[in-house]
Amino acid sequence: MQANTKSDVYYFINKSNEYIVITAKHVPSTDKENAKLIIDDERVIKEYYKEYYTSGNNYELVFTCGTNANYKDKHIFYYNNRVDLPILNNGTETVLTIKSTNDYFNTNENSDTANSLCSIANSMLKIARPIQYPLNGFDKMNEIENKDLVSILFSNIYYGHNDTTVPTLEENLREFKELIDYHILPSCSDFLETNFTLSECNVATLTQSVEYNNCKKTSEDTLSSTVCNYIPLGNIISVLTYVVTGIFYFTGLICLVLMIK
């Protein structure tokens, strides 16, 4: 067992709708690493991490707290007294949600709370958000909070996007700005003064895509395409029109020549 660990009890419901109780160990974060969760329960490892299981082996699986559950990187995601464990189900990555009987990451007894919380930046944002006149705050702030945009920004700055790409601070801030700009846009269904542009006419379908500039499409009722007000040259109707017109013109020209003779 690693030093400075603290045990906690978790439970979850398996495929047979049975409650499974397990014990996990927590390792506080340091200046270089985030908090960790250690699982050494043989039933869990045998059922959900077969590639690591060997009968009689006291293998411990060590997961690091992150912004998303990731099987390859062994990242877990903590939220609302729950932990998402990344697992493989028939070769497909998914999550197993386990719930703590004692919220380790968020109790007053834990002196490491500020460094352990995966969503500490998001929690600070909820506390520090400005209250606008008269009684309520900015209505889009809830959406920004729910998407954990601030937490993702800090995570990208500290950890990087992945193992191969290390974006600069300016690139991270530009990406964050673009996400904020998108999420604060009003819904087109609730916005009367929409500003949009039309794409080029699709030759096959004779339709144009509607691209909204000052709102976002959140409902199926919002118009996403419209019929072209012209027929492009590459369309079969346009080609046939030119062919028929050419035949009539050529026929008329022949008739005119015969009448003159």
PDB file of C-alpha atoms in Angstrom:
ATOM      1  CA  MET A   1       0.000   0.000   0.000  1.00  0.00           C
ATOM      2  CA  GLN A   2       1.291   3.454  -0.859  1.00  0.00           C
ATOM      3  CA  ALA A   3       2.013   5.994   1.878  1.00  0.00           C
ATOM      4  CA  ASN A   4      -0.608   8.505   3.041  1.00  0.00           C
ATOM      5  CA  THR A   5      -3.463   6.396   1.706  1.00  0.00           C
ATOM      6  CA  LYS A   6      -6.958   6.472   3.136  1.00  0.00           C
ATOM      7  CA  SER A   7      -9.473   3.669   2.667  1.00  0.00           C
ATOM      8  CA  ASP A   8     -13.078   4.234   1.710  1.00  0.00           C
ATOM      9  CA  VAL A   9     -16.045   1.983   0.958  1.00  0.00           C
ATOM     10  CA  TYR A  10     -17.827   2.073  -2.406  1.00  0.00           C
ATOM     11  CA  TYR A  11     -20.796   0.234  -3.796  1.00  0.00           C
ATOM     12  CA  PHE A  12     -22.353  -0.309  -7.220  1.00  0.00           C
ATOM     13  CA  ILE A  13     -24.982  -2.449  -8.919  1.00  0.00           C
ATOM     14  CA  ASN A  14     -23.700  -5.185 -11.234  1.00  0.00           C
ATOM     15  CA  LYS A  15     -25.344  -6.733 -14.315  1.00  0.00           C
ATOM     16  CA  SER A  16     -27.388  -9.069 -12.104  1.00  0.00           C
ATOM     17  CA  ASN A  17     -28.843  -6.092 -10.176  1.00  0.00           C
ATOM     18  CA  GLU A  18     -26.847  -7.079  -7.107  1.00  0.00           C
ATOM     19  CA  TYR A  19     -25.213  -4.553  -4.788  1.00  0.00           C
ATOM     20  CA  ILE A  20     -21.441  -5.018  -4.750  1.00  0.00           C
ATOM     21  CA  VAL A  21     -19.469  -3.397  -1.926  1.00  0.00           C
ATOM     22  CA  ILE A  22     -15.741  -2.800  -2.389  1.00  0.00           C
ATOM     23  CA  THR A  23     -12.950  -1.006  -0.567  1.00  0.00           C
ATOM     24  CA  ALA A  24     -10.750   1.489  -2.392  1.00  0.00           C
ATOM     25  CA  LYS A  25      -7.754   3.508  -1.258  1.00  0.00           C
ATOM     26  CA  HIS A  26      -7.138   7.186  -1.901  1.00  0.00           C
ATOM     27  CA  VAL A  27      -3.733   8.824  -2.356  1.00  0.00           C
ATOM     28  CA  PRO A  28      -3.646  12.618  -1.857  1.00  0.00           C
ATOM     29  CA  SER A  29      -2.420  14.825  -4.663  1.00  0.00           C
ATOM     30  CA  THR A  30       1.053  16.341  -4.767  1.00  0.00           C
ATOM     31  CA  ASP A  31       2.612  19.307  -6.530  1.00  0.00           C
ATOM     32  CA  LYS A  32       3.204  17.094  -9.575  1.00  0.00           C
ATOM     33  CA  GLU A  33       0.304  14.605  -9.547  1.00  0.00           C
ATOM     34  CA  ASN A  34      -3.411  14.684  -8.955  1.00  0.00           C
ATOM     35  CA  ALA A  35      -5.158  12.478  -6.397  1.00  0.00           C
ATOM     36  CA  LYS A  36      -5.292   8.732  -7.072  1.00  0.00           C
ATOM     37  CA  LEU A  37      -7.734   5.911  -6.463  1.00  0.00           C
ATOM     38  CA  ILE A  38      -6.333   2.402  -5.871  1.00  0.00           C
ATOM     39  CA  ILE A  39      -8.541  -0.658  -6.438  1.00  0.00           C
ATOM     40  CA  ASP A  40      -7.327  -4.078  -5.285  1.00  0.00           C
ATOM     41  CA  ASP A  41     -10.673  -5.883  -5.087  1.00  0.00           C
ATOM     42  CA  GLU A  42     -10.209  -9.229  -6.875  1.00  0.00           C
ATOM     43  CA  ARG A  43     -13.869  -9.393  -7.965  1.00  0.00           C
ATOM     44  CA  VAL A  44     -13.702  -6.047  -9.738  1.00  0.00           C
ATOM     45  CA  ILE A  45     -10.372  -6.738 -11.409  1.00  0.00           C
ATOM     46  CA  LYS A  46     -11.465 -10.224 -12.517  1.00  0.00           C
ATOM     47  CA  GLU A  47     -14.785  -8.974 -13.920  1.00  0.00           C
ATOM     48  CA  TYR A  48     -13.859  -5.634 -15.495  1.00  0.00           C
ATOM     49  CA  TYR A  49     -10.059  -5.695 -15.966  1.00  0.00           C
ATOM     50  CA  LYS A  50      -9.386  -9.226 -17.196  1.00  0.00           C
ATOM     51  CA  GLU A  51      -6.148  -8.270 -18.917  1.00  0.00           C
ATOM     52  CA  TYR A  52      -4.652  -7.357 -15.525  1.00  0.00           C
ATOM     53  CA  TYR A  53      -6.053 -10.322 -13.604  1.00  0.00           C
ATOM     54  CA  THR A  54      -3.932 -13.302 -12.598  1.00  0.00           C
ATOM     55  CA  SER A  55      -5.229 -15.817 -10.067  1.00  0.00           C
ATOM     56  CA  GLY A  56      -3.468 -15.444  -6.742  1.00  0.00           C
ATOM     57  CA  ASN A  57      -1.818 -12.159  -7.729  1.00  0.00           C
ATOM     58  CA  ASN A  58      -2.354  -9.163  -5.424  1.00  0.00           C
ATOM     59  CA  TYR A  59      -2.384  -6.687  -8.281  1.00  0.00           C
ATOM     60  CA  GLU A  60      -3.433  -3.111  -7.560  1.00  0.00           C
ATOM     61  CA  LEU A  61      -4.977  -0.904 -10.221  1.00  0.00           C
ATOM     62  CA  VAL A  62      -4.027   2.757  -9.779  1.00  0.00           C
ATOM     63  CA  PHE A  63      -6.250   5.411 -11.341  1.00  0.00           C
ATOM     64  CA  THR A  64      -5.568   9.156 -11.509  1.00  0.00           C
ATOM     65  CA  CYS A  65      -8.246  11.793 -11.058  1.00  0.00           C
ATOM     66  CA  GLY A  66      -8.937  13.566 -14.371  1.00  0.00           C
ATOM     67  CA  THR A  67     -11.566  15.532 -16.232  1.00  0.00           C
ATOM     68  CA  ASN A  68     -12.881  12.443 -18.063  1.00  0.00           C
ATOM     69  CA  ALA A  69     -12.782   8.689 -17.500  1.00  0.00           C
ATOM     70  CA  ASN A  70     -10.182   7.133 -19.813  1.00  0.00           C
ATOM     71  CA  TYR A  71      -9.329   3.416 -19.925  1.00  0.00           C
ATOM     72  CA  LYS A  72      -5.985   3.748 -21.704  1.00  0.00           C
ATOM     73  CA  ASP A  73      -4.662   6.508 -19.429  1.00  0.00           C
ATOM     74  CA  LYS A  74      -6.338   5.048 -16.287  1.00  0.00           C
ATOM     75  CA  HIS A  75      -8.157   8.287 -15.545  1.00  0.00           C
ATOM     76  CA  ILE A  76     -11.242   8.433 -13.343  1.00  0.00           C
ATOM     77  CA  PHE A  77     -13.813  11.214 -13.132  1.00  0.00           C
ATOM     78  CA  TYR A  78     -15.269  12.316  -9.799  1.00  0.00           C
ATOM     79  CA  TYR A  79     -18.637  14.088  -9.474  1.00  0.00           C
ATOM     80  CA  ASN A  80     -21.497  14.312  -6.961  1.00  0.00           C
ATOM     81  CA  ASN A  81     -20.062  11.747  -4.533  1.00  0.00           C
ATOM     82  CA  ARG A  82     -19.541   9.276  -7.398  1.00  0.00           C
ATOM     83  CA  VAL A  83     -16.558   8.009  -9.364  1.00  0.00           C
ATOM     84  CA  ASP A  84     -16.662   6.953 -13.011  1.00  0.00           C
ATOM     85  CA  LEU A  85     -14.300   4.017 -13.539  1.00  0.00           C
ATOM     86  CA  PRO A  86     -13.291   3.338 -17.171  1.00  0.00           C
ATOM     87  CA  ILE A  87     -13.945  -0.279 -18.150  1.00  0.00           C
ATOM     88  CA  LEU A  88     -14.142  -2.382 -21.314  1.00  0.00           C
ATOM     89  CA  ASN A  89     -17.478  -3.992 -22.155  1.00  0.00           C
ATOM     90  CA  ASN A  90     -17.164  -6.407 -25.097  1.00  0.00           C
ATOM     91  CA  GLY A  91     -14.178  -4.445 -26.343  1.00  0.00           C
ATOM     92  CA  THR A  92     -15.963  -1.083 -26.101  1.00  0.00           C
ATOM     93  CA  GLU A  93     -14.809   1.520 -23.579  1.00  0.00           C
ATOM     94  CA  THR A  94     -17.512   2.589 -21.132  1.00  0.00           C
ATOM     95  CA  VAL A  95     -17.741   3.556 -17.448  1.00  0.00           C
ATOM     96  CA  LEU A  96     -18.704   1.807 -14.222  1.00  0.00           C
ATOM     97  CA  THR A  97     -20.096   4.321 -11.743  1.00  0.00           C
ATOM     98  CA  ILE A  98     -19.339   3.565  -8.104  1.00  0.00           C
ATOM     99  CA  LYS A  99     -20.739   5.583  -5.214  1.00  0.00           C
ATOM    100  CA  SER A 100     -18.910   6.315  -1.997  1.00  0.00           C
ATOM    101  CA  THR A 101     -20.482   5.775   1.412  1.00  0.00           C
ATOM    102  CA  ASN A 102     -18.219   8.561   2.651  1.00  0.00           C
ATOM    103  CA  ASP A 103     -17.531  11.408   0.245  1.00  0.00           C
ATOM    104  CA  TYR A 104     -13.755  11.464   0.609  1.00  0.00           C
ATOM    105  CA  PHE A 105     -13.043  14.142  -1.950  1.00  0.00           C
ATOM    106  CA  ASN A 106     -15.550  16.624  -0.579  1.00  0.00           C
ATOM    107  CA  THR A 107     -15.534  16.229   3.230  1.00  0.00           C
ATOM    108  CA  ASN A 108     -14.278  18.825   5.641  1.00  0.00           C
ATOM    109  CA  GLU A 109     -11.990  16.201   7.218  1.00  0.00           C
ATOM    110  CA  ASN A 110      -9.943  15.958   4.035  1.00  0.00           C
ATOM    111  CA  SER A 111      -7.159  18.558   4.156  1.00  0.00           C
ATOM    112  CA  ASP A 112      -6.355  17.831   0.494  1.00  0.00           C
ATOM    113  CA  THR A 113      -9.762  18.873  -0.837  1.00  0.00           C
ATOM    114  CA  ALA A 114      -8.570  21.878  -2.819  1.00  0.00           C
ATOM    115  CA  ASN A 115      -6.015  19.813  -4.718  1.00  0.00           C
ATOM    116  CA  SER A 116      -8.021  16.601  -4.962  1.00  0.00           C
ATOM    117  CA  LEU A 117     -11.200  17.833  -6.589  1.00  0.00           C
ATOM    118  CA  CYS A 118     -11.176  17.218 -10.327  1.00  0.00           C
ATOM    119  CA  SER A 119     -13.730  19.981 -10.784  1.00  0.00           C
ATOM    120  CA  ILE A 120     -12.325  22.473  -8.271  1.00  0.00           C
ATOM    121  CA  ALA A 121     -12.240  25.256 -10.869  1.00  0.00           C
ATOM    122  CA  ASN A 122     -15.852  24.623 -11.764  1.00  0.00           C
ATOM    123  CA  SER A 123     -16.849  24.659  -8.079  1.00  0.00           C
ATOM    124  CA  MET A 124     -15.066  27.968  -7.580  1.00  0.00           C
ATOM    125  CA  LEU A 125     -16.875  29.389 -10.595  1.00  0.00           C
ATOM    126  CA  LYS A 126     -20.253  28.482  -9.071  1.00  0.00           C
ATOM    127  CA  ILE A 127     -19.327  30.310  -5.871  1.00  0.00           C
ATOM    128  CA  ALA A 128     -17.750  33.342  -7.521  1.00  0.00           C
ATOM    129  CA  ARG A 129     -20.192  33.980 -10.375  1.00  0.00           C
ATOM    130  CA  PRO A 130     -21.600  37.549 -10.424  1.00  0.00           C
ATOM    131  CA  ILE A 131     -25.275  38.092  -9.573  1.00  0.00           C
ATOM    132  CA  GLN A 132     -26.945  40.450 -12.004  1.00  0.00           C
ATOM    133  CA  TYR A 133     -29.746  42.842 -11.217  1.00  0.00           C
ATOM    134  CA  PRO A 134     -32.319  42.263  -9.900  1.00  0.00           C
ATOM    135  CA  LEU A 135     -32.248  38.696  -8.507  1.00  0.00           C
ATOM    136  CA  ASN A 136     -30.815  36.259 -11.025  1.00  0.00           C
ATOM    137  CA  GLY A 137     -27.494  35.671 -12.732  1.00  0.00           C
ATOM    138  CA  PHE A 138     -26.604  35.343 -16.383  1.00  0.00           C
ATOM    139  CA  ASP A 139     -28.917  32.625 -17.710  1.00  0.00           C
ATOM    140  CA  LYS A 140     -26.160  31.009 -19.800  1.00  0.00           C
ATOM    141  CA  MET A 141     -23.853  30.635 -16.788  1.00  0.00           C
ATOM    142  CA  ASN A 142     -25.523  27.340 -15.850  1.00  0.00           C
ATOM    143  CA  GLU A 143     -24.689  25.890 -19.259  1.00  0.00           C
ATOM    144  CA  ILE A 144     -21.055  26.995 -18.942  1.00  0.00           C
ATOM    145  CA  GLU A 145     -20.904  25.393 -15.489  1.00  0.00           C
ATOM    146  CA  ASN A 146     -22.508  22.135 -16.598  1.00  0.00           C
ATOM    147  CA  LYS A 147     -20.032  21.774 -19.478  1.00  0.00           C
ATOM    148  CA  ASP A 148     -17.085  22.261 -17.059  1.00  0.00           C
ATOM    149  CA  LEU A 149     -15.423  24.650 -19.509  1.00  0.00           C
ATOM    150  CA  VAL A 150     -13.217  26.324 -16.886  1.00  0.00           C
ATOM    151  CA  SER A 151     -12.106  22.961 -15.477  1.00  0.00           C
ATOM    152  CA  ILE A 152     -11.287  21.717 -18.984  1.00  0.00           C
ATOM    153  CA  LEU A 153      -9.257  24.886 -19.652  1.00  0.00           C
ATOM    154  CA  PHE A 154      -7.137  24.433 -16.516  1.00  0.00           C
ATOM    155  CA  SER A 155      -6.734  20.722 -17.227  1.00  0.00           C
ATOM    156  CA  ASN A 156      -5.555  21.403 -20.788  1.00  0.00           C
ATOM    157  CA  ILE A 157      -3.088  24.015 -19.547  1.00  0.00           C
ATOM    158  CA  TYR A 158      -1.692  21.727 -16.838  1.00  0.00           C
ATOM    159  CA  TYR A 159      -1.803  18.305 -18.508  1.00  0.00           C
ATOM    160  CA  GLY A 160      -2.022  19.110 -22.236  1.00  0.00           C
ATOM    161  CA  HIS A 161      -4.623  17.733 -24.636  1.00  0.00           C
ATOM    162  CA  ASN A 162      -2.881  14.378 -25.128  1.00  0.00           C
ATOM    163  CA  ASP A 163       0.537  12.756 -25.242  1.00  0.00           C
ATOM    164  CA  THR A 164       1.483  14.153 -28.665  1.00  0.00           C
ATOM    165  CA  THR A 165       0.077  17.690 -28.635  1.00  0.00           C
ATOM    166  CA  VAL A 166       1.139  20.389 -26.185  1.00  0.00           C
ATOM    167  CA  PRO A 167      -0.751  23.575 -27.132  1.00  0.00           C
ATOM    168  CA  THR A 168       0.500  26.960 -26.002  1.00  0.00           C
ATOM    169  CA  LEU A 169      -1.311  29.081 -23.439  1.00  0.00           C
ATOM    170  CA  GLU A 170      -2.554  31.337 -26.223  1.00  0.00           C
ATOM    171  CA  GLU A 171      -4.002  28.346 -28.124  1.00  0.00           C
ATOM    172  CA  ASN A 172      -5.726  27.053 -24.984  1.00  0.00           C
ATOM    173  CA  LEU A 173      -7.235  30.473 -24.280  1.00  0.00           C
ATOM    174  CA  ARG A 174      -8.367  30.838 -27.908  1.00  0.00           C
ATOM    175  CA  GLU A 175     -10.095  27.444 -27.751  1.00  0.00           C
ATOM    176  CA  PHE A 176     -11.702  28.404 -24.433  1.00  0.00           C
ATOM    177  CA  LYS A 177     -12.948  31.687 -25.933  1.00  0.00           C
ATOM    178  CA  GLU A 178     -14.494  29.863 -28.900  1.00  0.00           C
ATOM    179  CA  LEU A 179     -16.299  27.456 -26.561  1.00  0.00           C
ATOM    180  CA  ILE A 180     -17.591  30.328 -24.411  1.00  0.00           C
ATOM    181  CA  ASP A 181     -18.741  32.215 -27.512  1.00  0.00           C
ATOM    182  CA  TYR A 182     -20.668  29.160 -28.665  1.00  0.00           C
ATOM    183  CA  HIS A 183     -22.354  28.349 -25.359  1.00  0.00           C
ATOM    184  CA  ILE A 184     -23.502  31.927 -24.660  1.00  0.00           C
ATOM    185  CA  LEU A 185     -25.309  32.115 -28.009  1.00  0.00           C
ATOM    186  CA  PRO A 186     -29.106  32.123 -27.581  1.00  0.00           C
ATOM    187  CA  SER A 187     -31.258  29.356 -28.985  1.00  0.00           C
ATOM    188  CA  CYS A 188     -32.590  30.136 -32.450  1.00  0.00           C
ATOM    189  CA  SER A 189     -36.040  28.908 -31.417  1.00  0.00           C
ATOM    190  CA  ASP A 190     -36.147  31.621 -28.722  1.00  0.00           C
ATOM    191  CA  PHE A 191     -34.485  34.346 -30.773  1.00  0.00           C
ATOM    192  CA  LEU A 192     -36.544  36.372 -33.221  1.00  0.00           C
ATOM    193  CA  GLU A 193     -33.846  38.501 -34.880  1.00  0.00           C
ATOM    194  CA  THR A 194     -31.806  35.700 -36.399  1.00  0.00           C
ATOM    195  CA  ASN A 195     -28.923  36.467 -38.718  1.00  0.00           C
ATOM    196  CA  PHE A 196     -28.013  33.680 -41.127  1.00  0.00           C
ATOM    197  CA  THR A 197     -26.195  32.874 -44.340  1.00  0.00           C
ATOM    198  CA  LEU A 198     -27.026  30.320 -47.027  1.00  0.00           C
ATOM    199  CA  SER A 199     -24.560  27.812 -48.421  1.00  0.00           C
ATOM    200  CA  GLU A 200     -24.157  27.113 -52.127  1.00  0.00           C
ATOM    201  CA  CYS A 201     -27.017  25.228 -53.743  1.00  0.00           C
ATOM    202  CA  ASN A 202     -26.576  21.456 -53.548  1.00  0.00           C
ATOM    203  CA  VAL A 203     -26.610  20.174 -57.144  1.00  0.00           C
ATOM    204  CA  ALA A 204     -28.273  16.857 -56.270  1.00  0.00           C
ATOM    205  CA  THR A 205     -30.942  17.968 -53.778  1.00  0.00           C
ATOM    206  CA  LEU A 206     -31.476  21.598 -54.861  1.00  0.00           C
ATOM    207  CA  THR A 207     -31.287  22.711 -51.229  1.00  0.00           C
ATOM    208  CA  GLN A 208     -29.149  25.210 -49.311  1.00  0.00           C
ATOM    209  CA  SER A 209     -27.962  24.790 -45.722  1.00  0.00           C
ATOM    210  CA  VAL A 210     -28.922  27.546 -43.305  1.00  0.00           C
ATOM    211  CA  GLU A 211     -25.990  28.652 -41.118  1.00  0.00           C
ATOM    212  CA  TYR A 212     -26.989  30.848 -38.169  1.00  0.00           C
ATOM    213  CA  ASN A 213     -24.540  33.576 -37.141  1.00  0.00           C
ATOM    214  CA  ASN A 214     -26.082  34.929 -33.924  1.00  0.00           C
ATOM    215  CA  CYS A 215     -27.843  31.890 -32.439  1.00  0.00           C
ATOM    216  CA  LYS A 216     -27.506  28.109 -32.276  1.00  0.00           C
ATOM    217  CA  LYS A 217     -29.871  25.397 -33.476  1.00  0.00           C
ATOM    218  CA  THR A 218     -31.164  23.456 -30.476  1.00  0.00           C
ATOM    219  CA  SER A 219     -34.539  22.291 -31.777  1.00  0.00           C
ATOM    220  CA  GLU A 220     -35.757  20.255 -34.731  1.00  0.00           C
ATOM    221  CA  ASP A 221     -38.265  23.047 -35.367  1.00  0.00           C
ATOM    222  CA  THR A 222     -35.453  25.397 -36.346  1.00  0.00           C
ATOM    223  CA  LEU A 223     -34.992  25.593 -40.113  1.00  0.00           C
ATOM    224  CA  SER A 224     -31.758  23.898 -41.158  1.00  0.00           C
ATOM    225  CA  SER A 225     -32.140  23.932 -44.949  1.00  0.00           C
ATOM    226  CA  THR A 226     -34.242  25.592 -47.635  1.00  0.00           C
ATOM    227  CA  VAL A 227     -35.056  25.088 -51.314  1.00  0.00           C
ATOM    228  CA  CYS A 228     -32.719  26.829 -53.757  1.00  0.00           C
ATOM    229  CA  ASN A 229     -34.150  29.857 -55.566  1.00  0.00           C
ATOM    230  CA  TYR A 230     -32.131  28.943 -58.656  1.00  0.00           C
ATOM    231  CA  ILE A 231     -31.056  25.792 -60.514  1.00  0.00           C
ATOM    232  CA  PRO A 232     -27.267  25.265 -60.653  1.00  0.00           C
ATOM    233  CA  LEU A 233     -25.668  24.381 -63.972  1.00  0.00           C
ATOM    234  CA  GLY A 234     -24.614  20.897 -62.891  1.00  0.00           C
ATOM    235  CA  ASN A 235     -28.146  19.774 -62.010  1.00  0.00           C
ATOM    236  CA  ILE A 236     -29.885  17.316 -64.409  1.00  0.00           C
ATOM    237  CA  ILE A 237     -32.835  19.689 -64.821  1.00  0.00           C
ATOM    238  CA  SER A 238     -30.493  22.465 -65.910  1.00  0.00           C
ATOM    239  CA  VAL A 239     -28.680  20.126 -68.313  1.00  0.00           C
ATOM    240  CA  LEU A 240     -31.954  18.894 -69.871  1.00  0.00           C
ATOM    241  CA  THR A 241     -33.175  22.481 -70.189  1.00  0.00           C
ATOM    242  CA  TYR A 242     -30.065  23.427 -72.123  1.00  0.00           C
ATOM    243  CA  VAL A 243     -30.361  20.317 -74.320  1.00  0.00           C
ATOM    244  CA  VAL A 244     -34.053  20.921 -75.128  1.00  0.00           C
ATOM    245  CA  THR A 245     -33.405  24.621 -75.740  1.00  0.00           C
ATOM    246  CA  GLY A 246     -30.534  23.734 -78.049  1.00  0.00           C
ATOM    247  CA  ILE A 247     -32.695  21.246 -79.993  1.00  0.00           C
ATOM    248  CA  PHE A 248     -35.472  23.810 -80.461  1.00  0.00           C
ATOM    249  CA  TYR A 249     -32.982  26.472 -81.494  1.00  0.00           C
ATOM    250  CA  PHE A 250     -31.268  24.162 -83.967  1.00  0.00           C
ATOM    251  CA  THR A 251     -34.641  22.979 -85.351  1.00  0.00           C
ATOM    252  CA  GLY A 252     -35.811  26.567 -85.760  1.00  0.00           C
ATOM    253  CA  LEU A 253     -32.620  27.493 -87.527  1.00  0.00           C
ATOM    254  CA  ILE A 254     -33.080  24.607 -90.017  1.00  0.00           C
ATOM    255  CA  CYS A 255     -36.705  25.595 -90.659  1.00  0.00           C
ATOM    256  CA  LEU A 256     -35.648  29.193 -91.280  1.00  0.00           C
ATOM    257  CA  VAL A 257     -33.038  28.098 -93.822  1.00  0.00           C
ATOM    258  CA  LEU A 258     -35.578  25.884 -95.644  1.00  0.00           C
ATOM    259  CA  MET A 259     -38.122  28.721 -95.785  1.00  0.00           C
ATOM    260  CA  ILE A 260     -35.565  31.069 -97.307  1.00  0.00           C
ATOM    261  CA  LYS A 261     -34.745  28.530-100.037  1.00  0.00           C
TER     262      LYS A 261
END
